[in-house]
Tab-separated table of C-alpha atoms in Angstrom:
chain	number	residue	atom	x	y	z
A	1	ASP	CA	0.129	-72.579	-3.702
A	2	GLY	CA	2.969	-70.232	-5.830
A	3	GLY	CA	5.148	-71.857	-8.188
A	4	ILE	CA	5.611	-73.402	-11.797
A	5	THR	CA	4.131	-76.279	-13.451
A	6	GLN	CA	5.566	-78.244	-16.182
A	7	SER	CA	3.329	-81.178	-18.194
A	8	PRO	CA	3.470	-83.827	-19.050
A	9	LYS	CA	6.027	-85.237	-16.837
A	10	TYR	CA	6.825	-88.317	-19.119
A	11	LEU	CA	6.099	-87.990	-23.021
A	12	PHE	CA	7.243	-90.693	-25.491
A	13	ARG	CA	7.053	-90.118	-29.111
A	14	LYS	CA	7.844	-91.215	-32.397
A	15	GLU	CA	10.965	-89.789	-34.379
A	16	GLY	CA	9.599	-87.297	-36.757
A	17	GLN	CA	6.917	-85.970	-34.872
A	18	ASN	CA	6.413	-82.597	-32.777
A	19	VAL	CA	6.351	-82.480	-29.762
A	20	THR	CA	4.905	-79.013	-27.004
A	21	LEU	CA	5.896	-79.174	-23.350
A	22	SER	CA	3.890	-76.845	-21.181
A	23	CYS	CA	5.368	-74.538	-18.792
A	24	GLU	CA	2.834	-72.596	-16.679
A	25	GLN	CA	4.091	-70.200	-13.525
A	26	ASN	CA	1.527	-68.258	-11.299
A	27	LEU	CA	4.674	-66.040	-9.439
A	28	ASN	CA	4.391	-63.040	-11.770
A	29	HIS	CA	7.729	-63.277	-12.823
A	30	ASP	CA	8.799	-61.738	-16.106
A	31	ALA	CA	11.675	-63.568	-17.151
A	32	MET	CA	11.452	-67.202	-18.091
A	33	TYR	CA	13.671	-70.071	-19.279
A	34	TRP	CA	13.902	-73.354	-20.851
A	35	TYR	CA	16.978	-75.599	-19.872
A	36	ARG	CA	18.089	-78.997	-21.710
A	37	GLN	CA	20.021	-81.636	-19.212
A	38	ASP	CA	21.473	-84.756	-20.553
A	39	PRO	CA	22.551	-87.895	-18.428
A	40	GLY	CA	25.404	-86.186	-16.066
A	41	GLN	CA	25.634	-83.338	-17.509
A	42	GLY	CA	24.557	-79.848	-16.486
A	43	LEU	CA	21.480	-77.630	-18.046
A	44	ARG	CA	22.185	-75.944	-21.437
A	45	LEU	CA	19.716	-72.779	-22.214
A	46	ILE	CA	17.578	-73.407	-25.144
A	47	TYR	CA	15.419	-70.020	-25.067
A	48	TYR	CA	14.637	-67.521	-22.770
A	49	SER	CA	12.286	-64.778	-22.275
A	50	GLN	CA	12.711	-61.197	-20.440
A	51	ILE	CA	9.064	-59.948	-21.577
A	52	VAL	CA	5.966	-61.176	-23.083
A	53	ASN	CA	6.244	-61.289	-26.606
A	54	ASP	CA	9.802	-61.372	-26.933
A	55	PHE	CA	12.343	-63.991	-26.323
A	56	GLN	CA	16.014	-64.765	-27.269
A	57	LYS	CA	17.913	-67.949	-28.827
A	58	GLY	CA	20.201	-69.399	-25.870
A	59	ASP	CA	23.037	-72.001	-26.576
A	60	ILE	CA	21.081	-74.900	-28.249
A	61	ALA	CA	18.031	-73.242	-29.758
A	62	GLU	CA	18.199	-75.412	-33.414
A	63	GLY	CA	15.476	-77.748	-33.684
A	64	TYR	CA	13.244	-75.795	-30.999
A	65	SER	CA	10.880	-73.091	-31.008
A	66	VAL	CA	9.163	-71.574	-28.188
A	67	SER	CA	6.147	-68.680	-28.080
A	68	ARG	CA	5.408	-66.041	-24.871
A	69	GLU	CA	1.714	-64.745	-25.676
A	70	LYS	CA	1.329	-64.540	-22.174
A	71	LYS	CA	3.031	-63.724	-18.870
A	72	GLU	CA	2.264	-66.663	-17.224
A	73	SER	CA	3.052	-68.980	-19.973
A	74	PHE	CA	6.526	-70.450	-22.099
A	75	PRO	CA	5.456	-73.443	-24.141
A	76	LEU	CA	8.598	-75.251	-25.815
A	77	THR	CA	8.065	-77.191	-28.926
A	78	VAL	CA	10.852	-79.736	-30.027
A	79	THR	CA	10.607	-79.838	-33.488
A	80	SER	CA	11.294	-83.107	-35.639
A	81	ALA	CA	14.474	-80.599	-37.034
A	82	GLN	CA	16.198	-81.726	-33.319
A	83	LYS	CA	18.324	-84.292	-33.935
A	84	ASN	CA	18.739	-85.890	-30.420
A	85	PRO	CA	15.528	-84.899	-28.593
A	86	THR	CA	15.617	-87.426	-26.159
A	87	ALA	CA	16.379	-85.472	-22.841
A	88	PHE	CA	15.333	-84.141	-19.540
A	89	TYR	CA	13.341	-80.543	-20.223
A	90	LEU	CA	13.594	-78.138	-16.970
A	91	CYS	CA	11.188	-75.007	-17.147
A	92	ALA	CA	12.563	-71.612	-14.620
A	93	SER	CA	10.989	-68.354	-13.775
A	94	ARG	CA	12.340	-65.205	-11.969
A	95	ASN	CA	11.667	-61.794	-10.862
A	96	ALA	CA	14.239	-59.937	-12.664
A	97	SER	CA	14.036	-56.634	-10.982
A	98	GLY	CA	14.274	-57.340	-7.572
A	99	GLY	CA	15.768	-59.793	-4.969
A	100	THR	CA	17.998	-62.391	-5.697
A	101	GLY	CA	16.754	-63.158	-8.839
A	102	GLU	CA	17.040	-66.489	-8.458
A	103	LEU	CA	15.311	-68.914	-10.776
A	104	PHE	CA	12.263	-71.069	-9.859
A	105	PHE	CA	12.241	-74.645	-11.649
A	106	GLY	CA	9.523	-76.691	-12.405
A	107	GLU	CA	9.638	-80.754	-12.032
A	108	GLY	CA	10.884	-81.206	-15.380
A	109	SER	CA	9.436	-83.440	-18.809
A	110	ARG	CA	11.236	-86.121	-19.671
A	111	LEU	CA	10.998	-86.974	-23.340
A	112	THR	CA	11.887	-90.183	-24.874
A	113	VAL	CA	11.617	-90.044	-28.729
A	114	LEU	CA	11.846	-94.003	-29.985
B	1	SER	CA	29.978	-66.406	-24.718
B	2	GLN	CA	30.516	-67.203	-21.144
B	3	GLU	CA	31.314	-70.728	-19.717
B	4	LEU	CA	30.967	-71.819	-16.243
B	5	GLU	CA	33.626	-74.781	-15.460
B	6	GLN	CA	32.872	-76.852	-12.341
B	7	SER	CA	35.360	-78.890	-10.763
B	8	PRO	CA	35.197	-81.957	-9.303
B	9	GLN	CA	32.754	-83.896	-12.303
B	10	SER	CA	32.147	-86.552	-9.203
B	11	LEU	CA	32.904	-86.653	-5.942
B	12	ILE	CA	32.337	-89.520	-3.263
B	13	VAL	CA	33.156	-88.972	0.012
B	14	GLN	CA	32.961	-90.664	3.382
B	15	GLU	CA	30.158	-89.526	5.764
B	16	GLY	CA	31.614	-86.952	8.020
B	17	LYS	CA	33.907	-85.707	5.582
B	18	ASN	CA	34.532	-81.835	4.482
B	19	LEU	CA	34.385	-81.189	0.538
B	20	THR	CA	35.016	-78.333	-1.862
B	21	ILE	CA	33.257	-78.067	-5.222
B	22	ASN	CA	34.883	-75.179	-7.172
B	23	CYS	CA	33.013	-73.109	-10.334
B	24	THR	CA	35.201	-70.825	-12.581
B	25	SER	CA	33.971	-68.137	-14.952
B	26	SER	CA	35.449	-67.518	-18.026
B	27	LYS	CA	34.220	-64.073	-17.997
B	28	THR	CA	33.574	-61.415	-14.765
B	29	LEU	CA	30.005	-62.336	-13.227
B	30	TYR	CA	27.001	-60.636	-12.388
B	31	GLY	CA	25.306	-62.957	-9.795
B	32	LEU	CA	26.696	-66.428	-8.995
B	33	TYR	CA	23.811	-68.830	-8.032
B	34	TRP	CA	24.179	-72.380	-6.564
B	35	TYR	CA	21.611	-75.253	-7.025
B	36	LYS	CA	21.102	-78.665	-5.751
B	37	GLN	CA	19.629	-81.222	-7.621
B	38	LYS	CA	18.411	-85.156	-7.238
B	39	TYR	CA	18.318	-86.693	-10.034
B	40	GLY	CA	15.397	-86.720	-12.792
B	41	GLU	CA	13.591	-83.465	-10.413
B	42	GLY	CA	14.138	-80.093	-10.603
B	43	LEU	CA	16.619	-77.889	-9.244
B	44	ILE	CA	16.729	-75.999	-5.745
B	45	PHE	CA	18.108	-72.971	-4.993
B	46	LEU	CA	20.906	-72.695	-2.272
B	47	MET	CA	22.856	-69.632	-2.497
B	48	MET	CA	23.214	-66.569	-4.740
B	49	LEU	CA	26.866	-64.484	-4.394
B	50	GLN	CA	27.183	-60.751	-6.200
B	51	LYS	CA	29.597	-59.075	-4.100
B	52	GLY	CA	33.430	-59.491	-4.810
B	53	GLY	CA	34.971	-61.437	-1.999
B	54	GLU	CA	31.107	-62.452	-0.084
B	55	GLU	CA	30.294	-65.399	1.707
B	56	LYS	CA	27.403	-66.917	2.724
B	57	SER	CA	26.135	-69.576	4.537
B	58	HIS	CA	23.251	-72.020	5.109
B	59	GLU	CA	23.638	-75.154	7.730
B	60	LYS	CA	26.604	-76.733	7.138
B	61	ILE	CA	26.937	-75.684	3.347
B	62	THR	CA	29.211	-72.595	2.639
B	63	ALA	CA	29.849	-70.677	-0.500
B	64	LYS	CA	32.212	-67.824	-1.565
B	65	LEU	CA	32.867	-65.268	-4.148
B	66	ASP	CA	36.586	-64.474	-5.276
B	67	GLU	CA	37.236	-60.527	-5.155
B	68	LYS	CA	37.364	-60.723	-8.996
B	69	LYS	CA	34.435	-62.400	-9.440
B	70	GLN	CA	35.259	-65.214	-11.801
B	71	GLN	CA	35.212	-68.069	-9.110
B	72	SER	CA	32.931	-68.978	-6.281
B	73	SER	CA	33.276	-72.497	-4.666
B	74	LEU	CA	31.137	-74.367	-2.215
B	75	HIS	CA	32.602	-75.837	1.113
B	76	ILE	CA	30.038	-78.719	2.831
B	77	THR	CA	31.069	-79.220	6.463
B	78	ALA	CA	31.037	-82.792	8.288
B	79	SER	CA	29.074	-84.456	5.177
B	80	GLN	CA	25.793	-86.134	5.615
B	81	PRO	CA	23.889	-88.828	2.897
B	82	SER	CA	21.175	-85.954	2.960
B	83	HIS	CA	24.150	-83.849	1.099
B	84	ALA	CA	24.464	-86.314	-1.752
B	85	GLY	CA	22.789	-84.784	-5.168
B	86	ILE	CA	24.068	-82.726	-8.088
B	87	TYR	CA	25.584	-79.681	-7.434
B	88	LEU	CA	25.265	-76.669	-10.056
B	89	CYS	CA	26.536	-73.883	-10.528
B	90	GLY	CA	24.567	-70.639	-12.312
B	91	ALA	CA	25.574	-67.507	-13.555
B	92	LEU	CA	24.761	-63.887	-15.044
B	93	GLY	CA	26.849	-62.129	-16.773
B	94	TYR	CA	27.273	-58.024	-17.512
B	95	ASN	CA	25.163	-57.119	-20.648
B	96	GLN	CA	24.087	-60.849	-21.327
B	97	GLY	CA	20.225	-59.196	-21.290
B	98	GLY	CA	19.477	-61.966	-18.704
B	99	LYS	CA	20.806	-64.863	-19.653
B	100	LEU	CA	21.168	-67.448	-17.526
B	101	ILE	CA	24.159	-70.108	-17.702
B	102	PHE	CA	24.811	-73.172	-15.811
B	103	GLY	CA	27.878	-75.465	-15.139
B	104	GLN	CA	28.095	-79.211	-16.152
B	105	GLY	CA	27.145	-79.983	-12.458
B	106	THR	CA	28.834	-81.877	-9.657
B	107	GLU	CA	27.560	-85.555	-8.745
B	108	LEU	CA	27.926	-85.842	-5.300
B	109	SER	CA	27.931	-89.387	-3.019
B	110	VAL	CA	28.418	-90.030	0.292
B	111	LYS	CA	28.955	-93.333	1.777
B	112	PRO	CA	27.668	-94.130	5.677
């Protein structure tokens, strides 16, 4: 079935360590997005990519990095420079060139920094 | 930059009652999306509005976009426990290069 797969679902890391969250889609979507969600809050945009080998900073990009080497993959690295990394991370993709263009979301990755 | 403001932030209603959630944009919207989320899970797409004055319905949920394309409302008729969750509005702005942002969400609880 087509969809978005995020892994791992749960991740625990020590302070100061870099962490990479995986996001893979088989929907043939050009655009992919990473959001962060904190308890009781909405989604805040970290990075997004409209096409392979290109990406843009969202509203809270500091302390994060991404790559888009393949159309189906958009991994997010949470670096040690991110001051409050504990959060729920959501990846999404969309067909930006047709239809309603809605985002399709993965099930999320919950990162806890100890 | 564009911002989305949702109100109320949380809502508790008795089963069977109607309710409305609002989403206001600081700039004209190119597209407005409504999603529902159960805590700790991904988002489920409800509806997308693009034209000023547009209204769409799905089962007991109706969404509207005002003529100026800066405000949307989501109305639930005869609420049920299955409607409980977090409702989020998301938007694409004009000339934003695909940047899609969200409001802070409205947490809905439905008391049986």
